[in-house]
Amino acid sequence: MLRIRRDLVDRIVEHARADHPDEACGVIAGPEGSDRPERFIPMVNAARSPTFYEFDSGDLFGLYKDMAARDEDPIVIYHSHTATEAYPSRTDIALASEPGAHYVLISTRETGNTEGPYELRSYRIVDGEVTEEEIEIFDLQNLGS
Amino acid sequence: MATEVRVPTILREFTGGEKAVTAEGPTLQAIIANLDANYPGIGGRLIDSSGLRRFVNVYLNDEDVRFLDGLNTAVTDRDAITILPAVAGG
């Protein structure tokens, strides 16, 4: 199961809407081994494409260097689908290389750049096998209770 | 004379879980051959018949080797090599 703060979900949605019709992508990092997504890091889709995303190679290096310096893992790796459902494509499955991460997909096909309902789902992708998982979204004011 | 090679999570199954290992060789190609000799199978995850795999990024220090000399990039024991799988999809 993915437990994630509502404000982080909101930022994924905002990013996906802003970049529609191109795919948006990014990471939410968190303390190593914690499974807690905390630091939102929107990435540039170097492919600038409605059907593909790829982190720029230099940005990728910087991201992993930063995470290593902060003792963080990529807890969530998110990207949008802009014309299809929020389910991993064959390419997503073939290229998934963080078995510990939650792969979050958001579909903006219904509403594009505008507000409205969206589809957001989370998966584990390990050795080519996709397992959907529940998402529990919690509000910040519940922290520390 | 050995160069540090930082190994991503997905390839640590080959290195007994180690995040960083060392390898010897004057070029990236030789480094990868030496890695594969010590950690059998890892080489095939980095290169295929046409060279460095499309969705594998290798950096010499902080520079993507694709912007250097690719597999022919010269390496010394003062360099650090970082391997990162692309974060990409459709």
Short mmCIF file of C-alpha atoms in Angstrom, two decimals:
data_model
loop_
_atom_site.label_atom_id
_atom_site.label_comp_id
_atom_site.label_asym_id
_atom_site.label_seq_id
_atom_site.Cartn_x
_atom_site.Cartn_y
_atom_site.Cartn_z
CA MET A 1 0.00 0.00 0.00
CA LEU A 2 1.11 3.56 -0.70
CA ARG A 3 0.55 6.06 2.14
CA ILE A 4 0.94 9.58 0.84
CA ARG A 5 0.16 13.12 2.02
CA ARG A 6 -2.66 14.88 0.19
CA ASP A 7 -0.50 17.90 -0.67
CA LEU A 8 1.93 15.61 -2.50
CA VAL A 9 -0.89 14.04 -4.49
CA ASP A 10 -2.10 17.56 -5.33
CA ARG A 11 1.35 18.43 -6.67
CA ILE A 12 1.41 15.35 -8.91
CA VAL A 13 -2.00 16.33 -10.27
CA GLU A 14 -0.95 19.96 -10.81
CA HIS A 15 2.22 18.89 -12.62
CA ALA A 16 0.36 16.44 -14.86
CA ARG A 17 -2.25 19.08 -15.77
CA ALA A 18 0.36 21.73 -16.45
CA ASP A 19 2.32 19.52 -18.85
CA HIS A 20 -0.68 17.94 -20.60
CA PRO A 21 -0.75 16.87 -23.48
CA ASP A 22 2.89 15.85 -22.88
CA GLU A 23 3.61 13.32 -20.19
CA ALA A 24 4.79 14.74 -16.86
CA CYS A 25 7.19 12.86 -14.59
CA GLY A 26 8.97 13.13 -11.29
CA VAL A 27 10.00 11.59 -8.01
CA ILE A 28 9.00 11.87 -4.39
CA ALA A 29 12.01 11.02 -2.28
CA GLY A 30 11.98 9.96 1.34
CA PRO A 31 14.31 8.68 4.05
CA GLU A 32 16.14 5.50 3.05
CA GLY A 33 14.17 2.40 3.93
CA SER A 34 11.25 4.45 5.31
CA ASP A 35 8.64 3.99 2.55
CA ARG A 36 7.59 7.60 3.35
CA PRO A 37 7.34 9.91 0.34
CA GLU A 38 8.31 13.41 1.54
CA ARG A 39 10.38 15.52 -0.88
CA PHE A 40 8.59 16.36 -4.12
CA ILE A 41 10.92 16.61 -7.12
CA PRO A 42 9.23 17.40 -10.45
CA MET A 43 11.48 16.38 -13.34
CA VAL A 44 11.65 17.62 -16.92
CA ASN A 45 10.41 15.12 -19.47
CA ALA A 46 13.40 15.24 -21.81
CA ALA A 47 11.34 13.43 -24.46
CA ARG A 48 8.65 16.18 -24.38
CA SER A 49 6.22 13.67 -25.77
CA PRO A 50 2.56 12.71 -25.27
CA THR A 51 3.52 9.02 -25.43
CA PHE A 52 6.93 8.79 -23.74
CA TYR A 53 8.84 10.18 -20.81
CA GLU A 54 12.48 10.09 -19.86
CA PHE A 55 14.44 11.99 -17.23
CA ASP A 56 17.26 14.00 -18.77
CA SER A 57 20.52 12.12 -18.19
CA GLY A 58 22.23 15.03 -16.40
CA ASP A 59 19.16 15.69 -14.25
CA LEU A 60 19.03 11.98 -13.38
CA PHE A 61 22.64 12.07 -12.18
CA GLY A 62 21.94 15.17 -10.06
CA LEU A 63 18.82 13.61 -8.60
CA TYR A 64 20.56 10.43 -7.48
CA LYS A 65 23.57 12.36 -6.19
CA ASP A 66 21.25 14.56 -4.08
CA MET A 67 19.30 11.59 -2.79
CA ALA A 68 22.51 9.78 -1.83
CA ALA A 69 23.78 12.86 0.02
CA ARG A 70 20.49 13.07 1.94
CA ASP A 71 20.24 9.31 2.59
CA GLU A 72 17.05 9.15 0.57
CA ASP A 73 15.39 6.63 -1.71
CA PRO A 74 13.06 7.33 -4.61
CA ILE A 75 9.88 6.29 -2.78
CA VAL A 76 7.46 7.33 -5.53
CA ILE A 77 8.19 7.57 -9.25
CA TYR A 78 5.27 9.20 -11.00
CA HIS A 79 4.30 9.96 -14.56
CA SER A 80 1.19 10.83 -16.48
CA HIS A 81 -0.64 9.20 -19.33
CA THR A 82 -2.40 11.84 -21.35
CA ALA A 83 -4.52 9.73 -23.71
CA THR A 84 -4.81 6.37 -21.99
CA GLU A 85 -5.71 4.96 -18.59
CA ALA A 86 -3.47 5.15 -15.52
CA TYR A 87 -2.06 1.66 -16.03
CA PRO A 88 1.60 0.85 -16.81
CA SER A 89 2.30 0.49 -20.52
CA ARG A 90 4.49 -2.27 -21.88
CA THR A 91 7.34 0.24 -22.04
CA ASP A 92 6.74 1.30 -18.43
CA ILE A 93 7.00 -2.32 -17.36
CA ALA A 94 10.07 -3.10 -19.46
CA LEU A 95 11.98 -0.06 -18.19
CA ALA A 96 10.95 -0.07 -14.53
CA SER A 97 14.18 -0.38 -12.57
CA GLU A 98 13.38 0.60 -9.00
CA PRO A 99 11.84 -2.51 -7.46
CA GLY A 100 11.44 -0.72 -4.12
CA ALA A 101 9.51 2.24 -5.54
CA HIS A 102 5.81 2.89 -5.87
CA TYR A 103 5.09 3.63 -9.52
CA VAL A 104 2.27 6.17 -9.51
CA LEU A 105 0.38 6.83 -12.73
CA ILE A 106 -2.06 9.63 -13.31
CA SER A 107 -4.27 9.93 -16.36
CA THR A 108 -5.25 13.37 -17.63
CA ARG A 109 -7.16 12.04 -20.64
CA GLU A 110 -10.56 13.17 -19.30
CA THR A 111 -9.80 16.73 -18.30
CA GLY A 112 -6.48 17.70 -19.88
CA ASN A 113 -5.15 20.97 -18.46
CA THR A 114 -8.31 21.76 -16.54
CA GLU A 115 -9.66 20.88 -13.12
CA GLY A 116 -11.93 17.92 -12.70
CA PRO A 117 -11.85 14.24 -11.99
CA TYR A 118 -8.61 12.38 -12.57
CA GLU A 119 -7.44 8.82 -12.29
CA LEU A 120 -4.46 8.16 -10.01
CA ARG A 121 -3.24 4.63 -9.30
CA SER A 122 -0.16 3.03 -7.77
CA TYR A 123 1.80 -0.09 -8.66
CA ARG A 124 4.82 -2.14 -7.79
CA ILE A 125 6.74 -3.24 -10.86
CA VAL A 126 9.26 -5.99 -10.13
CA ASP A 127 10.91 -8.22 -12.74
CA GLY A 128 8.29 -7.34 -15.32
CA GLU A 129 5.42 -8.11 -12.99
CA VAL A 130 2.87 -5.42 -12.16
CA THR A 131 0.96 -5.43 -8.88
CA GLU A 132 -1.57 -2.70 -8.23
CA GLU A 133 -1.78 -1.46 -4.65
CA GLU A 134 -4.13 0.66 -2.60
CA ILE A 135 -3.40 4.33 -2.01
CA GLU A 136 -4.12 5.85 1.38
CA ILE A 137 -4.14 9.62 1.20
CA PHE A 138 -3.85 11.44 4.50
CA ASP A 139 -4.05 15.09 5.49
CA LEU A 140 -1.16 16.98 7.00
CA GLN A 141 -3.08 17.96 10.16
CA ASN A 142 -3.25 14.27 11.05
CA LEU A 143 0.53 14.17 11.33
CA GLY A 144 1.85 13.54 14.81
CA SER A 145 -1.46 12.43 16.19
CA MET B 1 44.94 0.53 -9.49
CA ALA B 2 41.19 0.27 -9.33
CA THR B 3 38.32 2.55 -10.18
CA GLU B 4 35.23 2.89 -8.03
CA VAL B 5 31.99 1.83 -9.71
CA ARG B 6 28.67 2.79 -8.09
CA VAL B 7 26.05 0.19 -8.72
CA PRO B 8 22.30 0.93 -8.85
CA THR B 9 19.81 -1.05 -6.75
CA ILE B 10 18.61 -3.12 -9.70
CA LEU B 11 22.13 -4.46 -10.38
CA ARG B 12 23.13 -5.16 -6.79
CA GLU B 13 21.89 -8.72 -7.19
CA PHE B 14 25.16 -9.23 -9.08
CA THR B 15 27.40 -7.57 -6.48
CA GLY B 16 26.12 -9.34 -3.39
CA GLY B 17 24.20 -6.22 -2.42
CA GLU B 18 27.23 -3.90 -2.59
CA LYS B 19 26.44 -0.29 -3.58
CA ALA B 20 29.96 0.32 -4.83
CA VAL B 21 32.63 -2.02 -6.12
CA THR B 22 35.97 -1.55 -7.86
CA ALA B 23 37.08 -2.56 -11.31
CA GLU B 24 40.26 -2.26 -13.32
CA GLY B 25 40.86 -1.17 -16.87
CA PRO B 26 42.04 1.77 -18.96
CA THR B 27 38.70 2.29 -20.72
CA LEU B 28 35.05 1.93 -19.87
CA GLN B 29 34.90 -1.13 -22.11
CA ALA B 30 37.72 -2.76 -20.13
CA ILE B 31 36.12 -1.76 -16.83
CA ILE B 32 32.86 -3.43 -17.85
CA ALA B 33 34.72 -6.58 -18.97
CA ASN B 34 36.52 -6.67 -15.61
CA LEU B 35 33.25 -6.12 -13.74
CA ASP B 36 31.65 -8.97 -15.65
CA ALA B 37 34.58 -11.26 -14.82
CA ASN B 38 34.10 -10.56 -11.11
CA TYR B 39 30.30 -10.31 -11.13
CA PRO B 40 29.18 -12.63 -13.93
CA GLY B 41 26.13 -11.40 -15.80
CA ILE B 42 26.40 -7.73 -14.97
CA GLY B 43 28.06 -6.92 -18.29
CA GLY B 44 25.08 -8.09 -20.31
CA ARG B 45 22.87 -5.69 -18.39
CA LEU B 46 25.07 -2.78 -19.45
CA ILE B 47 25.96 -3.52 -23.05
CA ASP B 48 24.49 -5.38 -25.99
CA SER B 49 25.83 -6.11 -29.46
CA SER B 50 25.47 -2.46 -30.48
CA GLY B 51 27.24 -1.01 -27.44
CA LEU B 52 25.97 0.63 -24.30
CA ARG B 53 22.30 -0.22 -23.78
CA ARG B 54 19.92 2.58 -24.71
CA PHE B 55 18.31 2.82 -21.27
CA VAL B 56 21.45 2.50 -19.18
CA ASN B 57 23.32 5.68 -18.29
CA VAL B 58 26.98 5.49 -17.32
CA TYR B 59 28.76 8.53 -15.93
CA LEU B 60 32.47 9.18 -15.62
CA ASN B 61 32.52 11.41 -12.55
CA ASP B 62 29.51 13.64 -13.35
CA GLU B 63 29.58 13.36 -17.15
CA ASP B 64 27.42 10.97 -19.19
CA VAL B 65 29.90 8.86 -21.19
CA ARG B 66 27.71 9.35 -24.27
CA PHE B 67 29.05 12.92 -24.27
CA LEU B 68 32.60 11.60 -23.89
CA ASP B 69 33.90 8.63 -25.91
CA GLY B 70 31.25 6.09 -24.96
CA LEU B 71 32.76 2.69 -24.27
CA ASN B 72 36.16 4.00 -25.37
CA THR B 73 36.17 6.66 -22.66
CA ALA B 74 39.53 6.64 -20.86
CA VAL B 75 39.32 5.83 -17.16
CA THR B 76 41.87 6.23 -14.37
CA ASP B 77 41.83 5.12 -10.75
CA ARG B 78 41.11 8.72 -9.76
CA ASP B 79 37.77 8.60 -11.57
CA ALA B 80 34.47 7.32 -10.26
CA ILE B 81 31.99 5.57 -12.48
CA THR B 82 28.27 5.71 -11.74
CA ILE B 83 25.72 3.44 -13.40
CA LEU B 84 22.08 4.57 -13.41
CA PRO B 85 19.23 2.96 -15.29
CA ALA B 86 17.14 5.50 -17.19
CA VAL B 87 13.92 6.56 -15.53
CA ALA B 88 11.68 6.34 -18.55
CA GLY B 89 8.54 4.82 -19.94
CA GLY B 90 5.59 5.36 -22.21
#
